[in-house]
Short mmCIF file of C-alpha atoms in Angstrom, two decimals:
data_model
loop_
_atom_site.label_atom_id
_atom_site.label_comp_id
_atom_site.label_asym_id
_atom_site.label_seq_id
_atom_site.Cartn_x
_atom_site.Cartn_y
_atom_site.Cartn_z
CA MET A 1 -51.70 -59.61 15.85
CA LYS A 2 -48.13 -59.30 14.72
CA LYS A 3 -47.07 -57.99 11.36
CA PHE A 4 -44.75 -60.06 9.26
CA LEU A 5 -42.20 -57.34 9.19
CA SER A 6 -39.89 -55.39 6.87
CA ILE A 7 -36.12 -55.52 7.24
CA LEU A 8 -33.90 -52.65 8.24
CA LEU A 9 -31.84 -50.98 5.51
CA ALA A 10 -29.02 -49.30 7.38
CA VAL A 11 -25.57 -47.87 6.83
CA VAL A 12 -23.46 -48.82 9.80
CA LEU A 13 -20.68 -46.36 10.56
CA VAL A 14 -18.09 -47.72 12.92
CA ALA A 15 -17.00 -44.75 15.00
CA SER A 16 -14.52 -46.65 17.16
CA VAL A 17 -13.82 -50.14 18.43
CA SER A 18 -16.18 -49.57 21.34
CA ALA A 19 -19.01 -47.56 19.80
CA VAL A 20 -21.17 -48.03 16.74
CA SER A 21 -23.11 -45.19 15.14
CA PHE A 22 -26.05 -45.75 12.82
CA GLY A 23 -26.68 -43.15 10.17
CA ALA A 24 -28.73 -42.72 7.02
CA ILE A 25 -31.28 -45.26 8.19
CA THR A 26 -34.03 -45.60 5.63
CA TYR A 27 -37.23 -47.50 5.96
CA ASN A 28 -40.60 -47.65 4.31
CA HIS A 29 -43.23 -50.06 5.48
CA ALA A 30 -46.10 -48.40 3.65
CA ASP A 31 -45.24 -48.80 -0.03
CA GLY A 32 -45.08 -52.57 -0.25
CA ILE A 33 -41.29 -52.80 -0.60
CA SER A 34 -39.92 -56.10 0.68
CA TYR A 35 -36.49 -55.59 2.18
CA SER A 36 -33.72 -58.18 2.08
CA VAL A 37 -31.41 -58.73 5.02
CA SER A 38 -28.25 -56.67 4.60
CA ALA A 39 -24.71 -56.98 5.88
CA ASP A 40 -25.34 -53.51 7.36
CA THR A 41 -28.26 -54.71 9.46
CA PRO A 42 -27.02 -54.29 13.04
CA THR A 43 -26.44 -57.20 15.37
CA CYS A 44 -28.38 -57.34 18.62
CA GLU A 45 -25.31 -56.14 20.54
CA GLU A 46 -24.80 -53.18 18.20
CA ALA A 47 -28.45 -52.18 18.46
CA ILE A 48 -28.49 -52.30 22.25
CA GLU A 49 -25.31 -50.23 22.51
CA ALA A 50 -26.61 -47.72 19.94
CA CYS A 51 -29.78 -47.29 21.99
CA GLY A 52 -27.90 -46.58 25.20
CA GLY A 53 -27.86 -50.05 26.76
CA LYS A 54 -24.86 -51.94 28.07
CA VAL A 55 -24.26 -55.49 26.90
CA GLY A 56 -23.83 -57.68 29.96
CA GLU A 57 -25.43 -55.31 32.43
CA ASP A 58 -28.77 -54.84 30.67
CA THR A 59 -28.92 -58.07 28.71
CA GLN A 60 -29.37 -61.82 28.70
CA THR A 61 -27.94 -64.25 26.14
CA VAL A 62 -30.22 -66.72 24.39
CA TYR A 63 -29.55 -69.19 21.61
CA PHE A 64 -31.41 -70.56 18.60
CA GLN A 65 -30.90 -73.72 16.60
CA LEU A 66 -31.65 -73.09 12.95
CA PRO A 67 -33.88 -75.95 11.77
CA ALA A 68 -32.21 -78.37 9.40
CA ASP A 69 -33.37 -78.21 5.78
CA ASP A 70 -36.21 -80.66 5.28
CA PRO A 71 -36.72 -81.69 1.63
CA GLU A 72 -40.00 -83.40 2.55
CA HIS A 73 -41.46 -80.24 4.11
CA ASP A 74 -40.55 -77.11 2.16
CA ASP A 75 -42.39 -74.87 4.60
CA ARG A 76 -39.95 -75.91 7.37
CA THR A 77 -36.80 -74.97 5.46
CA TRP A 78 -35.54 -71.55 6.57
CA THR A 79 -32.79 -71.15 3.98
CA ASN A 80 -33.54 -69.41 0.68
CA GLU A 81 -32.00 -66.84 -1.64
CA ASN A 82 -33.56 -63.99 0.34
CA SER A 83 -32.06 -65.02 3.67
CA VAL A 84 -28.46 -65.68 2.59
CA LEU A 85 -26.25 -62.68 1.90
CA PRO A 86 -24.19 -62.59 -1.31
CA GLY A 87 -20.89 -64.37 -0.75
CA SER A 88 -22.10 -65.89 2.52
CA ASP A 89 -22.35 -69.58 3.30
CA HIS A 90 -25.05 -69.40 5.98
CA VAL A 91 -28.59 -68.18 6.43
CA GLU A 92 -29.14 -65.01 8.44
CA VAL A 93 -31.22 -65.30 11.60
CA CYS A 94 -32.86 -62.19 13.01
CA VAL A 95 -34.72 -61.44 16.22
CA TYR A 96 -36.84 -58.58 17.46
CA TRP A 97 -38.46 -58.00 20.82
CA TRP A 98 -41.71 -56.54 22.10
CA GLY A 99 -42.14 -54.31 25.11
CA LYS A 100 -40.37 -51.22 26.39
CA GLY A 101 -36.82 -52.48 26.72
CA VAL A 102 -33.68 -51.01 25.24
CA GLY A 103 -33.59 -51.55 21.48
CA THR A 104 -37.35 -51.90 21.20
CA THR A 105 -37.67 -48.32 19.95
CA TRP A 106 -34.94 -46.49 18.08
CA PRO A 107 -33.96 -42.93 19.03
CA ASP A 108 -36.41 -40.28 17.82
CA ASP A 109 -33.82 -38.55 15.63
CA LEU A 110 -33.34 -41.73 13.57
CA THR A 111 -36.83 -43.15 13.07
CA ASP A 112 -39.22 -40.80 14.83
CA GLY A 113 -39.36 -43.24 17.71
CA LYS A 114 -40.95 -46.04 15.70
CA ASP A 115 -40.98 -49.50 17.20
CA VAL A 116 -38.53 -51.94 15.65
CA ALA A 117 -41.38 -54.41 15.32
CA GLN A 118 -43.28 -51.93 13.14
CA VAL A 119 -40.44 -51.42 10.72
CA TRP A 120 -38.00 -54.33 10.57
CA VAL A 121 -37.63 -58.05 11.15
CA GLY A 122 -35.20 -56.98 13.83
CA TYR A 123 -31.51 -57.38 14.42
CA ARG A 124 -29.03 -60.01 13.31
CA ALA A 125 -28.19 -62.90 15.58
CA THR A 126 -24.60 -64.17 15.53
CA LEU A 127 -23.72 -67.60 14.14
CA VAL A 128 -21.53 -69.16 16.84
CA ASP A 129 -21.52 -72.85 15.86
CA PRO A 130 -21.89 -73.52 12.12
CA ALA A 131 -21.67 -77.32 12.47
CA ASN A 132 -24.68 -77.39 14.79
CA ARG A 133 -26.42 -74.30 13.29
CA ILE A 134 -26.42 -72.44 16.62
CA TYR A 135 -27.02 -68.69 16.73
CA ARG A 136 -26.60 -66.33 19.69
CA ALA A 137 -28.68 -63.27 20.46
CA VAL A 138 -28.09 -60.75 23.22
CA VAL A 139 -31.46 -59.33 24.25
CA PRO A 140 -32.70 -57.04 27.05
CA ASN A 141 -33.47 -58.22 30.56
CA ASP A 142 -34.61 -54.84 31.83
CA GLY A 143 -38.17 -55.67 32.80
CA GLY A 144 -39.88 -54.43 29.67
CA SER A 145 -39.11 -56.76 26.77
CA ALA A 146 -41.18 -59.79 27.54
CA CYS A 147 -41.38 -61.32 24.06
CA ILE A 148 -38.91 -62.05 21.26
CA VAL A 149 -39.57 -63.34 17.76
CA TRP A 150 -36.93 -65.36 15.88
CA ASN A 151 -37.12 -65.17 12.07
CA ASN A 152 -35.04 -65.65 8.94
CA GLY A 153 -34.79 -61.97 8.06
CA VAL A 154 -37.29 -62.03 5.21
CA ASN A 155 -40.43 -59.94 4.92
CA ALA A 156 -42.81 -62.12 2.96
CA GLY A 157 -45.20 -59.27 2.27
CA MET A 158 -48.94 -59.71 1.76
CA ASP A 159 -49.09 -60.59 -1.93
CA GLU A 160 -49.64 -64.35 -2.08
CA THR A 161 -48.69 -64.36 -5.78
CA ALA A 162 -45.26 -62.82 -5.16
CA PRO A 163 -42.30 -65.27 -5.26
CA ILE A 164 -41.02 -63.95 -1.92
CA PHE A 165 -44.31 -64.70 -0.16
CA LYS A 166 -43.34 -68.27 0.74
CA CYS A 167 -39.79 -67.39 1.78
CA GLY A 168 -40.50 -65.88 5.20
CA ARG A 169 -40.11 -67.94 8.39
CA GLN A 170 -40.72 -66.98 12.00
CA LEU A 171 -41.39 -68.54 15.36
CA GLN A 172 -44.31 -67.63 17.54
CA ASP A 173 -43.79 -64.98 20.22
CA ILE A 174 -41.56 -66.31 23.00
CA ASN A 175 -41.63 -64.97 26.54
CA ILE A 176 -38.10 -64.38 27.84
CA GLU A 177 -38.90 -62.78 31.18
CA GLY A 178 -40.85 -63.85 34.22
CA GLY A 179 -44.47 -63.10 33.49
CA GLU A 180 -47.92 -63.56 34.88
CA GLU A 181 -49.29 -66.99 35.71
CA GLY A 182 -50.14 -68.81 32.52
CA ASP A 183 -47.53 -67.05 30.39
CA ASP A 184 -45.51 -69.37 28.16
CA PHE A 185 -42.23 -68.60 29.93
CA CYS A 186 -39.19 -70.86 29.54
CA TYR A 187 -38.75 -71.20 33.31
CA ASP A 188 -42.13 -72.89 33.55
CA ASN A 189 -41.51 -75.21 30.61
CA LEU A 190 -38.53 -77.04 32.09
CA PRO A 191 -38.81 -79.64 34.88
CA GLU A 192 -36.68 -77.64 37.29
CA GLY A 193 -36.83 -74.27 35.60
CA THR A 194 -34.05 -72.28 34.00
CA PRO A 195 -30.71 -71.31 35.59
CA ASN A 196 -32.28 -67.95 36.43
CA GLU A 197 -35.98 -67.94 37.24
CA ASP A 198 -36.34 -64.33 36.06
CA ASP A 199 -35.10 -64.71 32.51
CA CYS A 200 -33.88 -67.16 29.85
CA ASP A 201 -30.17 -66.41 30.05
CA GLY A 202 -28.23 -69.46 28.87
CA CYS A 203 -31.21 -71.17 27.22
CA ILE A 204 -31.84 -72.22 23.63
CA THR A 205 -34.94 -72.14 21.42
CA VAL A 206 -35.61 -75.21 19.24
CA ALA A 207 -38.45 -75.27 16.71
CA ASN A 208 -41.36 -77.61 17.43
CA TRP A 209 -43.36 -78.23 14.27
CA SER A 210 -46.27 -79.86 16.12
CA ARG A 211 -47.28 -76.52 17.67
CA SER A 212 -47.19 -74.40 14.52
CA THR A 213 -50.13 -72.15 13.66
CA PRO A 214 -50.92 -69.96 10.62
CA ASN A 215 -49.98 -66.31 10.98
CA ASN A 216 -53.18 -64.26 11.24
CA LEU A 217 -52.11 -61.89 8.48
CA THR A 218 -49.98 -63.88 6.05
CA HIS A 219 -51.33 -67.39 6.73
CA ILE A 220 -47.72 -68.57 6.62
CA PRO A 221 -46.99 -70.81 9.63
CA SER A 222 -45.63 -69.27 12.80
CA TYR A 223 -43.72 -72.16 14.26
CA GLY A 224 -43.89 -73.38 17.82
CA ALA A 225 -40.76 -73.84 19.90
CA ASP A 226 -39.35 -75.61 22.95
CA TRP A 227 -36.88 -74.25 25.48
CA TYR A 228 -33.83 -76.13 26.70
CA ILE A 229 -30.77 -75.25 28.74
CA TYR A 230 -27.82 -74.85 26.39
CA TYR A 231 -24.71 -76.88 27.29
CA GLY A 232 -22.61 -75.83 24.30
CA ASN A 233 -21.35 -77.62 21.17
CA GLY A 234 -24.93 -78.04 19.96
CA CYS A 235 -25.94 -79.93 23.10
CA TYR A 236 -28.97 -78.93 25.12
CA GLY A 237 -31.13 -80.54 27.75
CA LYS A 238 -33.86 -80.14 30.33
CA TYR A 239 -31.72 -79.87 33.46
CA ASN A 240 -29.20 -77.32 34.62
CA THR A 241 -25.68 -78.63 35.18
CA ASP A 242 -25.98 -78.29 38.97
CA SER A 243 -29.14 -80.42 39.11
CA ASP A 244 -29.13 -83.88 40.71
CA ASN A 245 -30.75 -85.05 37.47
CA PHE A 246 -27.76 -83.91 35.41
CA GLU A 247 -25.17 -86.65 34.92
CA SER A 248 -23.21 -85.45 31.91
CA VAL A 249 -23.66 -83.49 28.72
CA GLN A 250 -23.75 -86.71 26.75
CA HIS A 251 -26.32 -88.29 29.01
CA ASN A 252 -28.63 -85.30 29.27
CA CYS A 253 -28.35 -83.95 25.72
CA CYS A 254 -31.73 -83.88 23.93
CA ASN A 255 -30.46 -82.89 20.49
CA PRO A 256 -31.86 -85.65 18.25
CA GLU A 257 -29.05 -85.08 15.74
CA HIS A 258 -26.38 -86.08 18.24
CA HIS A 259 -25.53 -89.75 18.07
CA HIS A 260 -22.93 -89.16 20.76
CA CYS A 261 -19.67 -90.95 19.98
CA ASP A 262 -21.23 -92.61 16.92
CA VAL A 263 -18.70 -91.05 14.57
CA ASN A 264 -19.40 -93.42 11.68
CA LEU A 265 -23.16 -92.80 11.97
CA ASP A 266 -24.30 -96.41 12.03
CA GLU A 267 -26.46 -95.78 15.16
CA THR A 268 -24.22 -97.92 17.37
CA VAL A 269 -21.15 -97.14 19.46
CA ASP A 270 -18.57 -99.89 19.05
CA ALA A 271 -15.01 -100.62 17.97
CA THR A 272 -15.68 -99.41 14.43
CA ASP A 273 -16.07 -95.89 15.79
CA VAL A 274 -12.69 -96.16 17.52
CA VAL A 275 -11.06 -97.31 14.29
CA ALA A 276 -12.72 -94.49 12.33
CA MET A 277 -11.41 -91.94 14.83
CA GLN A 278 -7.91 -93.38 14.75
CA ARG A 279 -7.82 -93.36 10.95
CA ASP A 280 -8.90 -89.71 10.94
CA ILE A 281 -6.24 -88.75 13.49
CA VAL A 282 -3.42 -90.29 11.43
CA GLU A 283 -4.94 -88.79 8.25
CA LEU A 284 -5.68 -92.10 6.56
CA GLN A 285 -9.40 -91.42 6.10
CA ALA A 286 -11.25 -88.31 7.20
CA LEU A 287 -14.52 -88.58 9.07
CA SER A 288 -17.61 -87.16 7.44
CA GLU A 289 -18.65 -83.64 8.40
CA GLU A 290 -21.59 -85.05 10.36
CA GLY A 291 -19.50 -87.70 12.11
CA ALA A 292 -16.87 -85.16 13.10
CA LYS A 293 -19.46 -83.43 15.31
CA PHE A 294 -19.31 -86.30 17.79
CA THR A 295 -15.58 -86.78 18.25
CA ASP A 296 -15.08 -84.73 21.41
CA VAL A 297 -16.02 -87.62 23.68
CA ASP A 298 -14.29 -86.35 26.81
CA GLY A 299 -15.66 -82.83 26.40
CA ASP A 300 -12.33 -80.99 26.54
CA GLY A 301 -13.05 -79.01 23.38
CA GLU A 302 -10.56 -80.94 21.22
CA PHE A 303 -10.50 -84.13 19.17
CA SER A 304 -7.51 -86.32 20.06
CA ILE A 305 -6.49 -89.93 20.68
CA MET A 306 -7.83 -89.52 24.21
CA ASP A 307 -11.36 -89.42 22.81
CA ALA A 308 -10.87 -92.75 21.04
CA THR A 309 -9.33 -94.16 24.23
CA ARG A 310 -12.36 -93.06 26.22
CA ILE A 311 -14.64 -95.09 23.93
CA GLN A 312 -12.33 -98.11 24.23
CA ARG A 313 -12.48 -97.91 28.01
CA PHE A 314 -16.26 -97.60 27.86
CA LEU A 315 -16.56 -100.64 25.58
CA ALA A 316 -14.34 -102.60 27.98
CA GLU A 317 -16.75 -101.62 30.79
CA MET A 318 -13.99 -99.77 32.61
CA CYS A 319 -15.90 -96.47 32.87
CA ASN A 320 -18.92 -94.55 31.70
CA ILE A 321 -18.50 -92.63 28.52
CA ASP A 322 -18.29 -89.40 30.54
CA GLY A 323 -15.42 -90.90 32.51
CA SER A 324 -16.82 -89.68 35.82
CA LYS A 325 -17.59 -92.93 37.62
CA ALA A 326 -17.45 -96.70 37.45
CA TYR A 327 -19.25 -98.43 34.60
CA GLU A 328 -23.01 -98.73 34.94
CA ALA A 329 -24.76 -100.14 31.89
CA ALA A 330 -28.08 -98.50 32.68
CA LYS A 331 -26.44 -95.08 32.75
CA ASN A 332 -25.26 -95.37 29.16
CA ALA A 333 -28.62 -95.75 27.48
CA TYR A 334 -28.24 -92.26 26.03
CA LEU A 335 -25.81 -93.69 23.51
CA ASP A 336 -28.76 -95.28 21.83
CA TYR A 337 -30.09 -92.84 19.22
CA ALA A 338 -33.76 -93.41 19.99
CA SER A 339 -33.33 -92.49 23.66
CA ALA A 340 -31.96 -89.08 22.70
CA GLN A 341 -35.20 -87.93 21.07
CA PRO A 342 -36.91 -85.01 22.82
CA GLU A 343 -40.25 -85.82 24.40
#
């Protein structure tokens, strides 16, 4: 059984641009104090470096999509006053890992060698894509940290009458390294596996509400999750980019929020989207924040008139929306919103 954990209270002393020193670390998981996430809580990279690891050599990079707020299901909403730092505009996401890898146990002179999982909710992930709510975590790949737990940095405690009790959120344990047969490892949960069969480097975790179970201690749900290969810009799918089953990011993206190219959000891709893009470009009428997510049609990282032109060429049946080959109607079914839903 896993504790629903307390958060690290740390003073981070930046010794130089290349090294981070952690001093005056205080913790108390025995007196019932519920810690709030702090701006001084170290990131995953800082923690690994502080514990003697080397980011890049000893690590893998995994991603997490923060679930969208759901007014119809309060228990699925991860954002609350305990998980957003004062003056911040985004929820903190934390992660800790089980096993014997670097960062699992802090140096003896700081915490008497206590496991991170016994003391804190872990380390801070880094928000890398606010529009798509994507967070990045650098975690060990050293053959000893088989499981990670994503959470919203809140220790809900054990007192069901306390206001904070319903504020904690966490996913179930997730295996990030090749394990024994039957382990719930991301490589085995994708049709052709992950880019690296030994770890989850380059993959993203997405909550799956249908597989949620009550935590054994708190009875608050521990949410299930699915693994996908992360393509960037909030797009993820089941196939690596070098697979014969991969045609384009737009075609293979499984993010149900992405109505690719549907910038006016009417669940169709037609001339009205082109007009909306053109009006935004000449500053006549700005696209909505949601619609603006889908403007980079040609995938070059920028929104320009070339993106609107690509849609026009697609509508005229001159090319696929990815521009890579001659028009084939059957290959463009992904533009339909329903077809983009994960299985």
